[in-house]
Coordinates of N, CA and C in Angstrom, one line a residue:
M1 N 98.2 32.7 57.6 CA 99.3 32.2 56.8 C 99.7 30.8 57.4
N2 N 99.5 29.7 56.6 CA 99.9 28.4 57.1 C 101.3 28.1 56.8
K3 N 102.1 28.2 57.9 CA 103.6 28.2 57.7 C 104.1 26.8 57.2
E4 N 103.4 25.8 57.7 CA 103.8 24.4 57.3 C 103.6 24.2 55.8
H5 N 102.4 24.7 55.3 CA 102.1 24.7 53.9 C 103.1 25.4 53.1
I6 N 103.5 26.6 53.5 CA 104.5 27.4 52.8 C 105.9 26.7 52.7
I7 N 106.3 26.1 53.8 CA 107.5 25.4 53.8 C 107.5 24.3 52.8
G8 N 106.4 23.5 52.8 CA 106.2 22.4 51.8 C 106.3 22.9 50.4
R9 N 105.6 24.0 50.1 CA 105.6 24.6 48.8 C 107.0 25.1 48.4
T10 N 107.7 25.6 49.4 CA 109.1 26.1 49.2 C 110.0 24.9 48.8
V11 N 109.9 23.8 49.5 CA 110.7 22.6 49.2 C 110.4 22.2 47.8
E12 N 109.2 22.1 47.4 CA 108.8 21.7 46.0 C 109.5 22.7 45.0
F13 N 109.4 24.0 45.3 CA 109.9 25.0 44.4 C 111.4 24.9 44.2
V14 N 112.1 24.6 45.3 CA 113.6 24.5 45.3 C 114.0 23.3 44.6
K15 N 113.3 22.2 44.8 CA 113.7 20.9 44.2 C 113.5 21.1 42.6
Q16 N 112.4 21.7 42.2 CA 112.2 21.9 40.8 C 113.2 22.8 40.2
T17 N 113.5 23.9 40.9 CA 114.4 25.0 40.3 C 115.8 24.4 40.2
L18 N 116.3 23.6 41.2 CA 117.6 23.1 41.2 C 117.8 21.7 40.6
A19 N 116.8 21.3 39.9 CA 116.8 19.9 39.4 C 118.1 19.6 38.6
D20 N 118.6 20.5 37.8 CA 119.8 20.3 37.0 C 121.0 21.0 37.5
A21 N 121.0 21.4 38.8 CA 122.1 22.2 39.3 C 123.4 21.3 39.5
E22 N 124.6 22.0 39.5 CA 125.8 21.4 39.8 C 125.8 20.7 41.2
G23 N 126.4 19.5 41.3 CA 126.2 18.6 42.4 C 126.5 19.2 43.8
G24 N 127.3 20.2 43.9 CA 127.6 20.8 45.2 C 126.7 21.9 45.6
H25 N 125.8 22.3 44.6 CA 124.9 23.4 44.9 C 123.4 23.0 44.5
D26 N 123.1 21.7 44.6 CA 121.9 21.1 44.2 C 120.9 21.1 45.4
W27 N 119.8 20.4 45.2 CA 118.8 20.2 46.2 C 119.4 19.6 47.5
W28 N 120.3 18.6 47.3 CA 120.8 18.0 48.5 C 121.7 18.9 49.3
H29 N 122.4 19.8 48.7 CA 123.1 20.9 49.5 C 122.0 21.7 50.3
I30 N 121.0 22.1 49.7 CA 119.9 22.8 50.4 C 119.3 22.0 51.5
Y31 N 119.1 20.7 51.2 CA 118.5 19.8 52.2 C 119.4 19.8 53.5
R32 N 120.7 19.6 53.3 CA 121.7 19.5 54.4 C 121.7 20.8 55.2
V33 N 121.7 21.9 54.5 CA 121.7 23.2 55.2 C 120.4 23.4 55.9
W34 N 119.3 23.1 55.4 CA 118.0 23.2 56.0 C 118.0 22.4 57.3
K35 N 118.4 21.1 57.2 CA 118.4 20.2 58.4 C 119.4 20.8 59.5
S36 N 120.6 21.2 59.1 CA 121.6 21.7 60.0 C 121.0 23.0 60.7
A37 N 120.4 23.8 59.9 CA 119.9 25.1 60.4 C 118.8 24.9 61.5
K38 N 118.0 23.9 61.2 CA 116.9 23.6 62.2 C 117.5 23.0 63.5
E39 N 118.6 22.3 63.4 CA 119.3 21.8 64.6 C 119.9 22.9 65.4
L40 N 120.7 23.8 64.7 CA 121.3 24.9 65.3 C 120.3 25.8 65.9
A41 N 119.1 26.0 65.3 CA 118.1 26.9 65.8 C 117.6 26.5 67.2
K42 N 117.7 25.2 67.5 CA 117.3 24.7 68.8 C 118.1 25.3 70.0
T43 N 119.2 25.8 69.7 CA 120.1 26.4 70.7 C 120.1 27.9 70.7
E44 N 119.3 28.5 69.9 CA 119.2 30.0 69.8 C 117.8 30.5 69.9
K45 N 117.6 31.8 70.2 CA 116.3 32.4 70.3 C 116.1 33.1 68.9
V46 N 115.4 32.4 68.0 CA 115.2 32.8 66.7 C 113.8 32.5 66.1
D47 N 113.5 33.1 65.0 CA 112.3 32.8 64.3 C 112.5 31.6 63.3
L48 N 112.0 30.5 63.7 CA 112.3 29.3 62.9 C 111.7 29.3 61.5
F49 N 110.6 30.0 61.3 CA 110.0 30.1 60.0 C 111.0 30.9 59.1
V50 N 111.6 32.0 59.5 CA 112.5 32.7 58.7 C 113.8 31.9 58.5
I51 N 114.2 31.1 59.4 CA 115.4 30.3 59.3 C 115.1 29.2 58.2
E52 N 114.0 28.6 58.3 CA 113.7 27.5 57.3 C 113.6 28.1 55.9
L53 N 112.9 29.2 55.7 CA 112.8 29.9 54.4 C 114.2 30.3 53.9
G54 N 115.0 30.9 54.8 CA 116.3 31.4 54.4 C 117.2 30.2 54.0
A55 N 117.1 29.1 54.8 CA 118.0 28.0 54.4 C 117.5 27.4 53.1
L56 N 116.2 27.2 52.9 CA 115.7 26.6 51.7 C 116.0 27.5 50.4
L57 N 116.0 28.8 50.6 CA 116.1 29.7 49.4 C 117.5 30.3 49.3
H58 N 118.4 30.0 50.2 CA 119.7 30.8 50.2 C 120.5 30.6 48.9
D59 N 120.3 29.5 48.2 CA 121.1 29.3 46.9 C 120.1 29.0 45.8
I60 N 119.0 29.6 45.8 CA 118.0 29.4 44.7 C 118.5 29.9 43.4
A61 N 119.5 30.8 43.4 CA 120.1 31.3 42.2 C 121.5 31.8 42.6
D62 N 122.4 30.9 42.8 CA 123.8 31.3 43.3 C 124.4 32.1 42.2
S63 N 125.0 33.3 42.6 CA 125.5 34.2 41.6 C 126.6 33.7 40.7
K64 N 127.4 32.7 41.3 CA 128.5 32.2 40.5 C 128.0 31.4 39.3
F65 N 126.8 31.0 39.2 CA 126.2 30.3 38.1 C 125.4 31.3 37.2
Y66 N 125.4 32.6 37.6 CA 124.6 33.6 36.8 C 125.5 34.8 36.5
D67 N 126.7 34.5 36.0 CA 127.6 35.6 35.6 C 127.8 36.6 36.7
G68 N 127.8 36.2 38.0 CA 128.1 37.1 39.1 C 127.0 37.9 39.5
D69 N 125.8 37.7 39.0 CA 124.6 38.5 39.3 C 124.1 38.2 40.8
E70 N 124.4 39.1 41.7 CA 124.0 38.9 43.1 C 122.6 39.3 43.4
E71 N 121.9 39.8 42.5 CA 120.5 40.3 42.7 C 119.5 39.2 42.3
I72 N 119.8 38.3 41.5 CA 118.8 37.3 41.0 C 118.3 36.4 42.0
G73 N 119.1 36.0 43.0 CA 118.7 35.1 44.0 C 117.6 35.7 44.9
P74 N 117.9 36.9 45.5 CA 116.9 37.6 46.3 C 115.7 37.9 45.5
R75 N 115.8 38.2 44.3 CA 114.6 38.6 43.5 C 113.7 37.4 43.2
L76 N 114.3 36.2 42.9 CA 113.5 35.0 42.7 C 112.8 34.6 44.0
A77 N 113.5 34.7 45.1 CA 113.0 34.4 46.4 C 111.8 35.3 46.7
R78 N 111.9 36.6 46.5 CA 110.9 37.5 46.7 C 109.6 37.2 45.9
E79 N 109.9 37.0 44.6 CA 108.8 36.7 43.7 C 108.0 35.4 44.2
F80 N 108.7 34.4 44.6 CA 108.1 33.2 45.0 C 107.3 33.4 46.3
L81 N 107.9 34.0 47.3 CA 107.3 34.2 48.6 C 106.1 35.2 48.4
C82 N 106.2 36.1 47.6 CA 105.0 37.0 47.3 C 103.8 36.2 46.7
S83 N 104.2 35.2 45.9 CA 103.1 34.4 45.3 C 102.4 33.5 46.3
L84 N 103.0 33.4 47.5 CA 102.4 32.6 48.6 C 101.8 33.5 49.6
S85 N 101.8 34.8 49.4 CA 101.3 35.8 50.3 C 102.0 35.9 51.6
V86 N 103.3 35.6 51.6 CA 104.1 35.7 52.8 C 104.2 37.2 53.2
D87 N 104.2 37.6 54.4 CA 104.3 38.9 54.9 C 105.6 39.6 54.5
E88 N 105.5 40.9 54.3 CA 106.7 41.7 53.8 C 107.9 41.6 54.7
Q89 N 107.6 41.7 56.0 CA 108.7 41.6 57.0 C 109.6 40.4 56.8
T90 N 108.9 39.2 56.7 CA 109.5 38.0 56.5 C 110.3 37.9 55.2
I91 N 109.6 38.4 54.1 CA 110.3 38.4 52.8 C 111.6 39.2 52.9
L92 N 111.5 40.4 53.4 CA 112.7 41.2 53.5 C 113.8 40.6 54.3
H93 N 113.5 39.9 55.4 CA 114.5 39.2 56.2 C 115.1 38.1 55.4
V94 N 114.3 37.3 54.7 CA 114.9 36.2 53.8 C 115.8 36.8 52.7
E95 N 115.4 37.9 52.1 CA 116.2 38.6 51.1 C 117.6 38.9 51.7
N96 N 117.5 39.5 52.9 CA 118.8 39.9 53.6 C 119.7 38.7 53.9
I97 N 119.1 37.6 54.2 CA 119.8 36.4 54.5 C 120.5 35.9 53.2
I98 N 119.8 35.9 52.1 CA 120.3 35.4 50.8 C 121.4 36.4 50.4
T99 N 121.3 37.7 50.5 CA 122.2 38.6 50.1 C 123.5 38.6 50.9
N100 N 123.4 38.3 52.1 CA 124.6 38.4 53.0 C 125.2 37.1 53.5
I101 N 124.7 35.9 53.1 CA 125.1 34.7 53.6 C 126.5 34.2 53.1
S102 N 126.8 34.6 51.9 CA 128.0 34.0 51.2 C 129.3 34.6 51.7
F103 N 130.3 33.7 51.7 CA 131.7 34.1 51.9 C 132.2 34.7 50.6
K104 N 132.6 36.0 50.6 CA 133.0 36.7 49.4 C 134.4 37.1 49.4
G105 N 135.2 36.4 50.1 CA 136.6 36.8 50.2 C 137.0 37.5 51.5
G106 N 138.3 37.4 51.8 CA 138.7 37.9 53.1 C 138.4 39.3 53.5
R107 N 138.3 40.2 52.5 CA 138.2 41.6 52.9 C 136.7 42.1 52.9
E108 N 135.8 41.3 52.5 CA 134.4 41.7 52.4 C 133.8 41.8 53.8
V109 N 133.1 42.9 54.0 CA 132.4 43.1 55.3 C 130.9 42.9 55.2
Q110 N 130.4 42.0 56.0 CA 129.0 41.7 56.0 C 128.2 42.9 56.4
K111 N 127.1 43.2 55.6 CA 126.4 44.5 55.8 C 125.1 44.3 56.6
F112 N 124.7 43.1 56.9 CA 123.5 42.8 57.6 C 123.7 41.8 58.7
K113 N 123.0 41.9 59.8 CA 123.2 40.9 60.9 C 121.9 40.6 61.5
S114 N 121.7 39.4 61.8 CA 120.5 39.0 62.6 C 120.8 37.6 63.2
P115 N 120.1 37.2 64.3 CA 120.3 35.8 64.8 C 119.9 34.8 63.8
E116 N 118.9 35.0 63.0 CA 118.5 34.1 62.0 C 119.6 33.9 60.9
L117 N 120.1 35.0 60.4 CA 121.2 34.9 59.5 C 122.4 34.1 60.1
D118 N 122.7 34.4 61.3 CA 123.8 33.7 62.0 C 123.6 32.2 61.9
V119 N 122.4 31.7 62.2 CA 122.1 30.3 62.2 C 122.2 29.7 60.7
V120 N 121.6 30.4 59.8 CA 121.6 29.8 58.4 C 123.0 29.9 57.8
Q121 N 123.7 31.0 58.1 CA 125.1 31.1 57.7 C 126.0 30.0 58.2
D122 N 125.8 29.7 59.5 CA 126.6 28.6 60.1 C 126.3 27.3 59.5
A123 N 125.0 27.0 59.2 CA 124.6 25.8 58.6 C 125.2 25.7 57.2
D124 N 125.2 26.8 56.4 CA 125.8 26.8 55.1 C 127.3 26.6 55.1
R125 N 127.9 27.2 56.1 CA 129.4 27.1 56.2 C 129.7 25.6 56.6
M126 N 128.9 25.0 57.4 CA 129.1 23.7 57.9 C 129.2 22.7 56.7
D127 N 128.4 23.0 55.7 CA 128.3 22.2 54.5 C 129.5 22.4 53.5
A128 N 130.3 23.4 53.9 CA 131.5 23.8 53.1 C 132.8 23.2 53.7
I129 N 132.7 22.5 54.8 CA 133.9 22.0 55.5 C 133.6 20.5 55.8
G130 N 134.7 19.9 56.3 CA 134.6 18.5 56.6 C 134.5 17.6 55.4
A131 N 134.0 16.4 55.6 CA 134.0 15.4 54.4 C 133.1 15.9 53.3
I132 N 131.9 16.4 53.6 CA 131.0 17.0 52.6 C 131.7 18.2 51.9
G133 N 132.3 19.0 52.7 CA 133.0 20.2 52.1 C 134.1 19.8 51.1
I134 N 134.9 18.8 51.5 CA 135.9 18.3 50.6 C 135.3 17.8 49.3
A135 N 134.3 17.0 49.4 CA 133.6 16.4 48.2 C 133.0 17.6 47.3
R136 N 132.4 18.5 47.9 CA 131.8 19.6 47.1 C 132.9 20.5 46.5
T137 N 134.0 20.7 47.1 CA 135.1 21.5 46.6 C 135.7 20.9 45.3
F138 N 135.9 19.6 45.4 CA 136.5 18.9 44.2 C 135.4 18.7 43.1
N139 N 134.2 18.6 43.5 CA 133.1 18.5 42.5 C 133.1 19.8 41.7
Y140 N 133.1 20.9 42.4 CA 133.0 22.2 41.7 C 134.3 22.5 40.9
G141 N 135.5 22.1 41.5 CA 136.7 22.3 40.7 C 136.7 21.5 39.4
G142 N 136.1 20.3 39.4 CA 136.0 19.5 38.2 C 135.0 20.1 37.3
H143 N 133.9 20.6 37.8 CA 132.9 21.3 37.0 C 133.5 22.5 36.3
K144 N 134.4 23.2 36.9 CA 135.1 24.3 36.3 C 136.4 23.9 35.5
N145 N 136.7 22.7 35.5 CA 137.9 22.1 34.8 C 139.1 22.7 35.4
R146 N 139.2 22.8 36.7 CA 140.4 23.4 37.3 C 141.4 22.3 37.7
E147 N 142.7 22.7 37.8 CA 143.7 21.7 38.2 C 143.3 21.3 39.7
I148 N 143.7 20.1 40.0 CA 143.5 19.7 41.4 C 144.5 20.4 42.3
Y149 N 145.8 20.4 41.9 CA 146.8 21.1 42.7 C 148.0 21.4 41.8
N150 N 148.6 22.6 42.1 CA 149.8 23.0 41.3 C 150.7 23.7 42.3
P151 N 151.8 23.0 42.7 CA 152.7 23.6 43.7 C 153.3 24.9 43.3
G152 N 153.2 25.2 42.0 CA 153.8 26.5 41.6 C 152.8 27.7 41.7
I153 N 151.5 27.4 42.1 CA 150.5 28.4 42.3 C 150.1 28.5 43.7
P154 N 150.7 29.3 44.5 CA 150.3 29.4 46.0 C 149.0 30.0 46.2
P155 N 148.3 29.7 47.3 CA 147.0 30.3 47.7 C 147.2 31.8 47.8
N156 N 146.2 32.6 47.5 CA 146.2 34.0 47.6 C 145.2 34.4 48.8
L157 N 145.8 34.8 49.9 CA 145.1 35.0 51.1 C 144.6 36.5 51.3
N158 N 144.9 37.3 50.2 CA 144.6 38.7 50.3 C 143.8 39.2 49.1
M159 N 142.9 38.3 48.6 CA 142.1 38.6 47.5 C 141.0 39.6 47.8
T160 N 140.7 40.5 46.8 CA 139.5 41.4 46.9 C 138.3 40.5 46.5
K161 N 137.1 41.1 46.7 CA 135.9 40.4 46.4 C 135.9 39.9 44.9
E162 N 136.3 40.8 44.0 CA 136.3 40.5 42.6 C 137.4 39.5 42.3
E163 N 138.5 39.5 42.9 CA 139.6 38.5 42.6 C 139.1 37.1 43.1
Y164 N 138.4 37.1 44.2 CA 137.9 35.9 44.7 C 136.8 35.3 43.8
K165 N 135.9 36.1 43.3 CA 134.9 35.7 42.4 C 135.4 35.2 41.1
N166 N 136.5 35.8 40.6 CA 137.0 35.4 39.3 C 138.2 34.4 39.3
S167 N 138.6 34.0 40.5 CA 139.7 33.1 40.6 C 139.5 31.8 39.9
D168 N 140.5 31.3 39.2 CA 140.5 30.0 38.6 C 141.7 29.1 39.1
A169 N 142.1 29.4 40.3 CA 143.2 28.7 40.9 C 142.9 27.2 41.1
P170 N 143.9 26.4 41.3 CA 143.7 25.0 41.6 C 142.8 24.7 42.8
T171 N 142.1 23.6 42.8 CA 141.1 23.4 43.9 C 141.7 23.3 45.3
I172 N 142.9 22.8 45.4 CA 143.5 22.7 46.8 C 143.7 24.1 47.4
N173 N 144.0 25.1 46.5 CA 144.1 26.5 47.0 C 142.8 27.0 47.8
H174 N 141.7 26.5 47.3 CA 140.4 26.9 47.9 C 140.3 26.5 49.4
F175 N 141.0 25.5 49.8 CA 141.0 25.1 51.2 C 141.6 26.2 52.1
Y176 N 142.7 26.9 51.6 CA 143.3 27.9 52.3 C 142.7 29.3 52.1
E177 N 142.0 29.5 51.0 CA 141.4 30.8 50.7 C 140.0 30.9 51.2
K178 N 139.4 29.7 51.6 CA 138.1 29.7 52.2 C 137.9 28.7 53.3
L179 N 138.0 27.4 53.0 CA 137.5 26.4 53.9 C 138.1 26.4 55.2
L180 N 139.4 26.5 55.3 CA 140.1 26.5 56.6 C 139.9 27.8 57.4
L181 N 139.3 28.8 56.7 CA 139.1 30.1 57.4 C 137.7 30.1 58.2
L182 N 136.8 29.1 57.8 CA 135.4 29.2 58.2 C 135.3 28.8 59.7
K183 N 136.1 28.0 60.2 CA 136.0 27.6 61.7 C 136.0 28.8 62.6
D184 N 136.8 29.8 62.3 CA 136.9 31.0 63.1 C 135.9 32.0 62.8
R185 N 135.0 31.7 61.8 CA 133.9 32.7 61.4 C 132.5 32.2 61.7
M186 N 132.5 31.1 62.5 CA 131.1 30.6 62.9 C 130.5 31.6 63.9
N187 N 129.2 31.6 63.9 CA 128.5 32.6 64.7 C 128.0 32.0 66.0
T188 N 127.4 30.8 66.0 CA 126.8 30.3 67.2 C 127.7 29.3 67.9
N189 N 127.5 29.1 69.2 CA 128.3 28.2 70.0 C 128.2 26.8 69.4
A190 N 127.0 26.4 69.1 CA 126.8 25.0 68.6 C 127.6 24.9 67.2
G191 N 127.5 25.9 66.4 CA 128.2 25.9 65.1 C 129.7 25.8 65.3
K192 N 130.2 26.5 66.2 CA 131.6 26.5 66.5 C 132.1 25.2 66.9
A193 N 131.3 24.5 67.8 CA 131.7 23.1 68.2 C 131.7 22.1 67.1
M194 N 130.7 22.2 66.2 CA 130.7 21.3 65.1 C 131.8 21.6 64.1
A195 N 132.1 22.8 63.9 CA 133.1 23.2 62.9 C 134.5 22.7 63.3
E196 N 134.8 22.7 64.6 CA 136.1 22.2 65.1 C 136.3 20.8 64.6
K197 N 135.4 19.9 64.7 CA 135.5 18.6 64.3 C 135.8 18.5 62.7
R198 N 135.0 19.2 62.0 CA 135.1 19.1 60.5 C 136.4 19.8 60.1
H199 N 136.8 20.8 60.7 CA 138.1 21.5 60.4 C 139.3 20.5 60.6
A200 N 139.2 19.8 61.8 CA 140.3 18.8 62.1 C 140.4 17.8 61.0
F201 N 139.2 17.3 60.5 CA 139.2 16.3 59.5 C 139.8 16.8 58.2
M202 N 139.6 18.1 57.8 CA 140.2 18.6 56.6 C 141.7 18.7 56.8
Q203 N 142.2 19.0 58.0 CA 143.6 19.1 58.2 C 144.3 17.7 58.0
V204 N 143.6 16.7 58.5 CA 144.1 15.3 58.3 C 144.1 14.9 56.9
Y205 N 143.0 15.3 56.2 CA 143.0 15.0 54.7 C 144.1 15.7 54.0
L206 N 144.4 16.9 54.2 CA 145.4 17.7 53.5 C 146.8 17.0 53.8
N207 N 147.0 16.6 55.0 CA 148.3 16.0 55.3 C 148.5 14.7 54.5
H208 N 147.4 13.9 54.3 CA 147.5 12.7 53.5 C 147.6 13.1 52.0
F209 N 147.0 14.1 51.6 CA 147.0 14.5 50.2 C 148.5 14.9 49.8
Y210 N 149.2 15.7 50.6 CA 150.5 16.1 50.3 C 151.5 14.9 50.3
Q211 N 151.3 13.9 51.3 CA 152.1 12.7 51.3 C 151.9 11.9 50.1
E212 N 150.7 11.7 49.7 CA 150.4 10.9 48.5 C 150.9 11.6 47.2
W213 N 150.8 13.0 47.2 CA 151.3 13.7 46.0 C 152.8 13.5 45.8
E214 N 153.5 13.2 46.9 CA 154.9 13.0 46.8 C 155.2 11.5 46.6
G215 N 154.2 10.7 46.5 CA 154.4 9.3 46.2 C 154.7 8.5 47.5
K216 N 154.3 9.0 48.6 CA 154.6 8.3 49.9 C 153.4 7.5 50.4

């Protein structure tokens, strides 16, 4: 099994599959997560091949763009990896990463754990916070035609998984319902250190946002 060749084919597959994806979940999101995951992996005892495949395929079919279908992503990843004759143990691990990587609301309990998932999850969460996270959040809010902010609609910090999936609240609420929670949910020490800086940037941004909202 030529791992370098498989990674190259996976990059090509992801680029093609996500060619028309929403800007916050396109190839460049995958690229950033892939690069971050490889950096974080340097500080952990992990299988880099699994991490690269998990990072590259983690959003190959994000359920929010497929009517909430959480099985299509792992299924597409399995079909693709099988076509390259990747071993079953690796495929199963990548499937578990894809199935368990996402933030699904405050009450949802992650059902699978591995050092490789920890790294890929941290890399994915890193792309959801800081300057990039802010840009992606507003891009998706615009894609869904949501209000930017509505002072009369407070954030809901006690949503169930279904409420979180179906929420159409203003985009600013998402900072409190997800983005500002991620710093304390990082898995690796390197991820935690990086998240601190990006979290602080979001807090500064929000302070400016509310001042400007009031015309100051």
